[in-house]
Amino acid sequence: MPRLRVSTGEKMYKCAKCGKEFSKEEMEILPGVKCPYCGWRIVIKLRAPTVKRVRAI
Amino acid sequence: MRSGACPLVVNVYYRVRERGGVRGVQAPSIAIQKLGENECSMVLKGVTPAVANALRRALMSDVPTLAIDEVVVVENSSVLFDEVLAHRLALIPLKVDVETYEALLSCFEEGRRDDCVASFTLEVEADRQMTVYSGHLKFAGFTGEFSSLAYAEVKPVSDIIPIVKLAPGQKVVLEAYAKMGTGKEHAKWQPVSAVAYKYYPKVTVLKRECGEECRKCAEVCPKGVLRWRGGALEVVEEKLEECAMCRACEEACPDVVRVSWDDTSFIFSIEGLGVLPVSKVVEVAMRRLLKRLDRLINTVEASLNALGGGRA
């Protein structure tokens, strides 16, 4: 049974060359970790758009 | 020099005496020699080394202070991780006035630590390379029951403590919450940077008239405690407390000078961080030490009564 994949549409990644932002699903169009626009293999993971609570220790 | 018996120390003495006392122990007293906003030097007399060490430990780790304990990071594009940033914020000493401190202390001692929270905001975006300093932190007031303390202000002891360096375009936006805590939980809650004590030195000149050869006893002393004048060796009383007990004089003139110490007197040297006046830190440390002693005495008495059916 195929696994159900829910796309959040969240742009989690950014290409280090062309600067375009894309989601995990968009990146998986091409095999391996690559920019779906220019094929560059250096991809930056962006900070999640939520606040983060940390203990100051 | 201000001298006299400290009421709190005397209180300990009388409580011990009421319960049978300690033979040969004189009434404890404190003579304050130097008292500034951030430093204090005093002589504690008539106590055992255990009491002196208990006071040192209480000063370091049992005086509650305010420090940043929780950080809500909204944005952080700096090179530091959120956790590292939070850790650096936590180590910034926060200055609080004595009146507000008393209110915060009673709140903490009642176990309502999360009700007495001071909040700060930090919002900096770099248009050129810059350093974010503690002065960028803005006090946003107290939360909970302390929100009525509108006049009170909490701010960092110094405005030039570096937090993070930013490159052009990088941004830090966060909220920080400061809570009360003690040094035994985390060093960020320590109100003093250094507390040290040494025994009160006793330097005795055994042979005053010992001629020219005694000149070297005085010359080797790095603190100038000994003076050779008119063919005689003497102790400079006003420098005696500076004696490091290095025994260089004893080595130079073995039969002429004797260095020892008084193990019931201690010279304390306290260096504060600026969060509270040092006198207040000492007062709170003693108050908390007394409370713990009371608790110990009561527990021991209760246990003995339970064991011996009240005869113990």
Short mmCIF file of C-alpha atoms in Angstrom, two decimals:
data_model
loop_
_atom_site.label_atom_id
_atom_site.label_comp_id
_atom_site.label_asym_id
_atom_site.label_seq_id
_atom_site.Cartn_x
_atom_site.Cartn_y
_atom_site.Cartn_z
CA MET A 1 0.00 0.00 0.00
CA PRO A 2 1.56 3.31 -0.99
CA ARG A 3 2.38 5.67 1.87
CA LEU A 4 0.17 8.70 1.96
CA ARG A 5 2.33 11.81 1.64
CA VAL A 6 0.89 14.99 2.95
CA SER A 7 2.41 18.09 1.45
CA THR A 8 2.52 21.06 3.74
CA GLY A 9 3.68 23.22 0.87
CA GLU A 10 6.14 24.77 3.30
CA LYS A 11 9.26 26.16 1.63
CA MET A 12 11.82 24.48 3.83
CA TYR A 13 14.87 24.66 1.60
CA LYS A 14 16.81 27.25 -0.34
CA CYS A 15 19.29 26.81 -3.15
CA ALA A 16 22.73 28.13 -2.32
CA LYS A 17 23.30 29.11 -6.00
CA CYS A 18 20.06 30.51 -7.45
CA GLY A 19 18.50 31.47 -4.09
CA LYS A 20 15.08 29.95 -4.92
CA GLU A 21 13.06 28.52 -2.04
CA PHE A 22 11.27 25.18 -2.39
CA SER A 23 9.55 22.46 -0.36
CA LYS A 24 10.70 18.91 0.35
CA GLU A 25 8.22 17.54 -2.22
CA GLU A 26 9.54 19.84 -4.92
CA MET A 27 13.09 18.73 -4.17
CA GLU A 28 12.13 15.06 -4.45
CA ILE A 29 11.10 15.52 -8.11
CA LEU A 30 14.73 14.99 -8.99
CA PRO A 31 16.66 12.06 -7.51
CA GLY A 32 19.02 12.99 -4.67
CA VAL A 33 19.37 16.32 -2.96
CA LYS A 34 19.23 18.90 -5.75
CA CYS A 35 17.69 22.27 -6.52
CA PRO A 36 14.63 21.55 -8.74
CA TYR A 37 15.28 24.81 -10.64
CA CYS A 38 19.01 24.78 -11.38
CA GLY A 39 20.18 21.33 -10.24
CA TRP A 40 22.72 22.72 -7.78
CA ARG A 41 23.54 20.23 -5.04
CA ILE A 42 24.16 22.62 -2.17
CA VAL A 43 20.88 23.23 -0.43
CA ILE A 44 20.27 25.24 2.73
CA LYS A 45 17.57 24.26 5.22
CA LEU A 46 15.61 27.33 6.27
CA ARG A 47 14.48 28.20 9.77
CA ALA A 48 10.92 27.09 10.54
CA PRO A 49 8.49 30.05 10.64
CA THR A 50 7.58 29.45 14.30
CA VAL A 51 8.85 30.85 17.57
CA LYS A 52 11.21 28.64 19.52
CA ARG A 53 11.23 28.45 23.30
CA VAL A 54 14.59 27.52 24.81
CA ARG A 55 15.77 27.29 28.39
CA ALA A 56 18.65 29.59 29.12
CA ILE A 57 21.09 27.19 30.77
CA MET B 1 36.67 50.89 60.27
CA ARG B 2 33.26 49.93 61.60
CA SER B 3 33.32 47.36 64.30
CA GLY B 4 30.76 45.51 66.36
CA ALA B 5 28.86 42.34 66.77
CA CYS B 6 26.62 41.43 63.87
CA PRO B 7 23.14 40.73 65.26
CA LEU B 8 22.66 37.72 63.03
CA VAL B 9 25.95 36.06 64.01
CA VAL B 10 25.28 36.80 67.67
CA ASN B 11 21.88 35.26 67.19
CA VAL B 12 23.51 31.99 66.06
CA TYR B 13 25.80 32.10 69.09
CA TYR B 14 22.95 32.59 71.54
CA ARG B 15 20.87 29.91 69.94
CA VAL B 16 23.79 27.48 70.29
CA ARG B 17 24.37 28.64 73.90
CA GLU B 18 20.72 28.20 74.77
CA ARG B 19 21.06 24.59 73.75
CA GLY B 20 24.07 23.84 75.92
CA GLY B 21 26.71 26.03 74.29
CA VAL B 22 30.20 25.34 73.08
CA ARG B 23 32.84 25.61 75.76
CA GLY B 24 35.59 28.16 75.17
CA VAL B 25 33.98 29.81 72.17
CA GLN B 26 33.73 33.60 72.39
CA ALA B 27 30.75 35.53 71.07
CA PRO B 28 31.01 35.85 67.27
CA SER B 29 31.56 39.31 65.87
CA ILE B 30 32.17 41.00 62.56
CA ALA B 31 34.45 43.98 61.95
CA ILE B 32 33.93 45.52 58.54
CA GLN B 33 37.11 46.99 57.17
CA LYS B 34 36.17 48.04 53.68
CA LEU B 35 32.68 48.28 52.29
CA GLY B 36 31.95 49.46 48.77
CA GLU B 37 29.05 48.87 46.41
CA ASN B 38 30.76 45.83 44.89
CA GLU B 39 33.41 44.79 47.36
CA CYS B 40 33.68 44.10 51.03
CA SER B 41 36.43 43.09 53.36
CA MET B 42 35.64 42.02 56.91
CA VAL B 43 37.04 40.10 59.87
CA LEU B 44 34.82 37.40 61.30
CA LYS B 45 35.82 36.49 64.86
CA GLY B 46 34.81 33.84 67.35
CA VAL B 47 33.65 31.16 64.92
CA THR B 48 34.94 27.77 63.85
CA PRO B 49 36.25 27.14 60.29
CA ALA B 50 32.99 25.26 59.61
CA VAL B 51 30.93 28.40 60.24
CA ALA B 52 33.23 30.53 58.09
CA ASN B 53 32.97 28.01 55.26
CA ALA B 54 29.21 27.76 55.66
CA LEU B 55 28.99 31.52 55.22
CA ARG B 56 31.24 31.39 52.15
CA ARG B 57 29.11 28.68 50.60
CA ALA B 58 25.87 30.49 51.44
CA LEU B 59 27.20 33.66 49.80
CA MET B 60 28.11 31.78 46.65
CA SER B 61 25.19 29.47 46.26
CA ASP B 62 22.28 30.28 48.52
CA VAL B 63 21.42 33.92 47.86
CA PRO B 64 18.60 34.08 45.30
CA THR B 65 19.09 36.51 42.43
CA LEU B 66 17.45 37.30 39.12
CA ALA B 67 18.75 35.87 35.83
CA ILE B 68 17.32 35.14 32.41
CA ASP B 69 15.93 31.60 32.46
CA GLU B 70 13.74 31.28 29.41
CA VAL B 71 14.09 32.73 25.91
CA VAL B 72 11.48 32.80 23.15
CA VAL B 73 13.33 33.20 19.87
CA VAL B 74 11.21 34.73 17.13
CA GLU B 75 13.99 35.24 14.63
CA ASN B 76 17.67 34.45 14.71
CA SER B 77 19.71 34.62 11.54
CA SER B 78 22.97 35.19 13.44
CA VAL B 79 25.76 32.62 13.41
CA LEU B 80 24.95 31.49 16.95
CA PHE B 81 22.43 28.74 17.69
CA ASP B 82 19.36 29.76 19.71
CA GLU B 83 20.62 27.72 22.68
CA VAL B 84 24.02 29.44 22.69
CA LEU B 85 22.34 32.83 22.44
CA ALA B 86 20.05 31.92 25.36
CA HIS B 87 23.04 30.75 27.39
CA ARG B 88 24.87 34.02 26.77
CA LEU B 89 21.79 36.01 27.77
CA ALA B 90 21.47 33.97 30.97
CA LEU B 91 24.96 34.94 32.10
CA ILE B 92 24.22 38.68 32.00
CA PRO B 93 23.98 39.92 35.61
CA LEU B 94 20.78 41.90 36.19
CA LYS B 95 20.66 44.80 38.61
CA VAL B 96 17.59 45.17 40.76
CA ASP B 97 16.85 47.72 43.49
CA VAL B 98 16.66 46.48 47.10
CA GLU B 99 12.93 47.14 47.53
CA THR B 100 11.97 45.14 44.45
CA TYR B 101 14.49 42.48 45.43
CA GLU B 102 12.78 41.95 48.80
CA ALA B 103 9.44 41.46 47.03
CA LEU B 104 11.02 39.02 44.57
CA LEU B 105 12.80 37.17 47.39
CA SER B 106 9.63 36.60 49.40
CA CYS B 107 7.90 35.40 46.23
CA PHE B 108 10.78 32.95 45.62
CA GLU B 109 10.86 31.74 49.22
CA GLU B 110 7.15 31.03 49.11
CA GLY B 111 7.83 28.68 46.21
CA ARG B 112 6.09 30.87 43.64
CA ARG B 113 9.10 31.29 41.42
CA ASP B 114 7.14 31.37 38.17
CA ASP B 115 4.95 34.20 39.48
CA CYS B 116 7.82 36.66 39.77
CA VAL B 117 9.14 37.03 36.26
CA ALA B 118 10.81 40.03 34.64
CA SER B 119 10.56 40.14 30.85
CA PHE B 120 12.91 41.66 28.32
CA THR B 121 12.83 42.12 24.58
CA LEU B 122 15.67 42.24 22.11
CA GLU B 123 15.19 43.31 18.53
CA VAL B 124 18.22 44.14 16.43
CA GLU B 125 18.74 44.08 12.67
CA ALA B 126 22.18 44.83 11.32
CA ASP B 127 22.62 47.18 8.36
CA ARG B 128 26.39 46.88 8.73
CA GLN B 129 28.63 44.62 10.76
CA MET B 130 27.78 45.18 14.40
CA THR B 131 27.82 43.70 17.88
CA VAL B 132 24.66 43.23 19.93
CA TYR B 133 25.33 44.31 23.52
CA SER B 134 23.45 43.84 26.78
CA GLY B 135 22.41 47.49 26.44
CA HIS B 136 20.15 46.48 23.53
CA LEU B 137 17.98 44.47 25.93
CA LYS B 138 14.83 46.39 26.80
CA PHE B 139 13.02 45.78 30.08
CA ALA B 140 9.36 45.09 29.35
CA GLY B 141 8.05 44.93 32.91
CA PHE B 142 7.07 42.23 35.36
CA THR B 143 4.48 39.63 34.68
CA GLY B 144 1.89 38.14 37.05
CA GLU B 145 1.38 39.75 40.42
CA PHE B 146 4.42 41.96 39.93
CA SER B 147 2.90 43.77 36.98
CA SER B 148 1.88 46.53 39.41
CA LEU B 149 5.55 47.30 40.12
CA ALA B 150 5.57 49.93 37.41
CA TYR B 151 8.27 52.02 39.04
CA ALA B 152 10.73 49.15 39.34
CA GLU B 153 13.28 48.67 36.63
CA VAL B 154 15.57 45.77 36.03
CA LYS B 155 18.54 46.29 33.77
CA PRO B 156 21.89 44.68 33.04
CA VAL B 157 24.72 45.64 35.37
CA SER B 158 26.72 46.79 32.36
CA ASP B 159 25.50 47.92 28.94
CA ILE B 160 28.58 46.72 27.10
CA ILE B 161 28.45 42.95 27.57
CA PRO B 162 28.68 41.45 24.04
CA ILE B 163 25.93 38.98 23.13
CA VAL B 164 26.48 38.25 19.43
CA LYS B 165 28.09 39.75 16.35
CA LEU B 166 25.88 40.32 13.33
CA ALA B 167 26.78 40.60 9.64
CA PRO B 168 24.81 42.99 7.38
CA GLY B 169 21.23 41.71 6.96
CA GLN B 170 21.28 39.39 9.98
CA LYS B 171 18.59 39.81 12.57
CA VAL B 172 17.83 38.76 16.14
CA VAL B 173 14.34 39.11 17.60
CA LEU B 174 13.56 37.49 20.95
CA GLU B 175 11.85 37.74 24.30
CA ALA B 176 13.68 36.81 27.47
CA TYR B 177 12.19 35.98 30.87
CA ALA B 178 14.22 36.42 34.04
CA LYS B 179 13.41 34.38 37.15
CA MET B 180 14.79 34.07 40.65
CA GLY B 181 17.13 31.20 41.48
CA THR B 182 20.18 30.26 43.54
CA GLY B 183 23.80 29.64 42.63
CA LYS B 184 23.62 25.97 43.60
CA GLU B 185 21.24 25.41 40.68
CA HIS B 186 23.19 27.40 38.09
CA ALA B 187 26.15 29.79 38.29
CA LYS B 188 24.11 32.48 36.50
CA TRP B 189 22.26 33.03 39.80
CA GLN B 190 25.43 33.70 41.80
CA PRO B 191 25.35 37.21 43.30
CA VAL B 192 29.11 37.34 43.91
CA SER B 193 32.04 36.59 41.64
CA ALA B 194 34.50 35.73 44.40
CA VAL B 195 34.35 34.98 48.10
CA ALA B 196 37.54 34.02 49.87
CA TYR B 197 38.71 33.88 53.44
CA LYS B 198 41.95 33.22 55.25
CA TYR B 199 42.92 32.71 58.85
CA TYR B 200 43.88 35.82 60.77
CA PRO B 201 47.70 35.77 60.76
CA LYS B 202 49.82 35.86 63.91
CA VAL B 203 53.41 36.96 63.44
CA THR B 204 55.54 36.79 66.56
CA VAL B 205 59.05 38.17 66.90
CA LEU B 206 60.83 35.82 69.30
CA LYS B 207 64.09 37.80 69.53
CA ARG B 208 63.60 41.54 69.04
CA GLU B 209 67.22 42.62 69.52
CA CYS B 210 69.00 40.42 67.05
CA GLY B 211 71.26 42.90 65.30
CA GLU B 212 72.07 43.43 61.65
CA GLU B 213 71.35 39.83 60.57
CA CYS B 214 67.63 40.37 61.22
CA ARG B 215 67.44 43.00 58.51
CA LYS B 216 67.00 40.20 55.93
CA CYS B 217 63.88 38.88 57.79
CA ALA B 218 62.19 42.20 57.10
CA GLU B 219 63.59 42.46 53.57
CA VAL B 220 62.29 39.08 52.37
CA CYS B 221 58.69 39.77 53.44
CA PRO B 222 56.79 40.52 50.18
CA LYS B 223 53.97 42.31 52.03
CA GLY B 224 56.09 44.48 54.33
CA VAL B 225 54.68 42.98 57.52
CA LEU B 226 58.04 43.09 59.28
CA ARG B 227 60.17 46.20 59.78
CA TRP B 228 63.77 46.46 60.89
CA ARG B 229 64.38 49.72 62.67
CA GLY B 230 67.08 50.87 65.06
CA GLY B 231 68.63 47.43 65.30
CA ALA B 232 65.35 45.79 66.30
CA LEU B 233 62.73 43.78 64.40
CA GLU B 234 59.05 44.68 64.73
CA VAL B 235 55.68 43.74 63.27
CA VAL B 236 53.89 46.50 61.34
CA GLU B 237 50.41 46.13 62.87
CA GLU B 238 48.53 47.93 60.09
CA LYS B 239 50.01 45.52 57.52
CA LEU B 240 49.52 42.35 59.53
CA GLU B 241 46.27 41.42 57.76
CA GLU B 242 48.09 41.49 54.43
CA CYS B 243 50.40 38.67 55.57
CA ALA B 244 50.12 35.80 53.09
CA MET B 245 51.70 33.37 55.56
CA CYS B 246 54.36 32.48 53.00
CA ARG B 247 56.85 31.97 55.82
CA ALA B 248 59.70 33.58 53.88
CA CYS B 249 60.67 35.39 57.12
CA GLU B 250 60.76 32.11 59.05
CA GLU B 251 63.04 30.61 56.43
CA ALA B 252 65.34 33.63 56.52
CA CYS B 253 65.52 33.78 60.33
CA PRO B 254 64.28 30.46 61.78
CA ASP B 255 64.79 31.30 65.45
CA VAL B 256 63.69 34.89 65.35
CA VAL B 257 60.23 34.95 63.75
CA ARG B 258 57.28 32.60 64.13
CA VAL B 259 54.30 32.70 61.76
CA SER B 260 51.03 31.10 62.84
CA TRP B 261 47.32 31.88 62.66
CA ASP B 262 44.22 32.27 64.75
CA ASP B 263 41.77 29.57 63.72
CA THR B 264 38.79 31.37 65.23
CA SER B 265 39.24 34.57 63.20
CA PHE B 266 38.88 34.91 59.44
CA ILE B 267 39.56 37.68 57.00
CA PHE B 268 36.79 37.60 54.39
CA SER B 269 37.08 39.23 51.03
CA ILE B 270 33.89 39.43 48.95
CA GLU B 271 33.59 40.71 45.40
CA GLY B 272 30.06 41.36 44.16
CA LEU B 273 28.75 41.30 40.60
CA GLY B 274 26.74 44.49 41.00
CA VAL B 275 23.35 42.77 41.08
CA LEU B 276 22.87 43.79 44.72
CA PRO B 277 24.94 45.78 47.22
CA VAL B 278 27.41 43.38 48.88
CA SER B 279 26.06 44.29 52.34
CA LYS B 280 22.63 43.06 51.23
CA VAL B 281 24.12 39.83 49.85
CA VAL B 282 25.83 39.13 53.20
CA GLU B 283 22.60 39.90 55.09
CA VAL B 284 20.51 37.55 52.94
CA ALA B 285 23.18 34.81 53.11
CA MET B 286 23.19 34.94 56.91
CA ARG B 287 19.41 35.02 57.09
CA ARG B 288 19.15 31.94 54.90
CA LEU B 289 21.95 30.19 56.80
CA LEU B 290 20.07 30.80 60.06
CA LYS B 291 16.87 29.41 58.58
CA ARG B 292 18.70 26.25 57.56
CA LEU B 293 20.29 25.95 61.02
CA ASP B 294 16.87 26.32 62.63
CA ARG B 295 15.50 23.65 60.37
CA LEU B 296 18.40 21.34 61.24
CA ILE B 297 18.08 21.93 64.99
CA ASN B 298 14.32 21.35 64.90
CA THR B 299 14.69 18.20 62.82
CA VAL B 300 17.40 16.77 65.09
CA GLU B 301 15.38 17.61 68.21
CA ALA B 302 12.25 16.07 66.76
CA SER B 303 14.17 12.90 65.83
CA LEU B 304 15.76 12.65 69.28
CA ASN B 305 12.41 13.18 70.96
CA ALA B 306 10.88 10.49 68.80
CA LEU B 307 13.72 8.08 69.65
CA GLY B 308 14.00 8.73 73.37
CA GLY B 309 10.36 9.40 74.08
CA GLY B 310 11.14 13.01 74.91
CA ARG B 311 14.04 12.27 77.35
CA ALA B 312 16.76 13.05 74.79
#
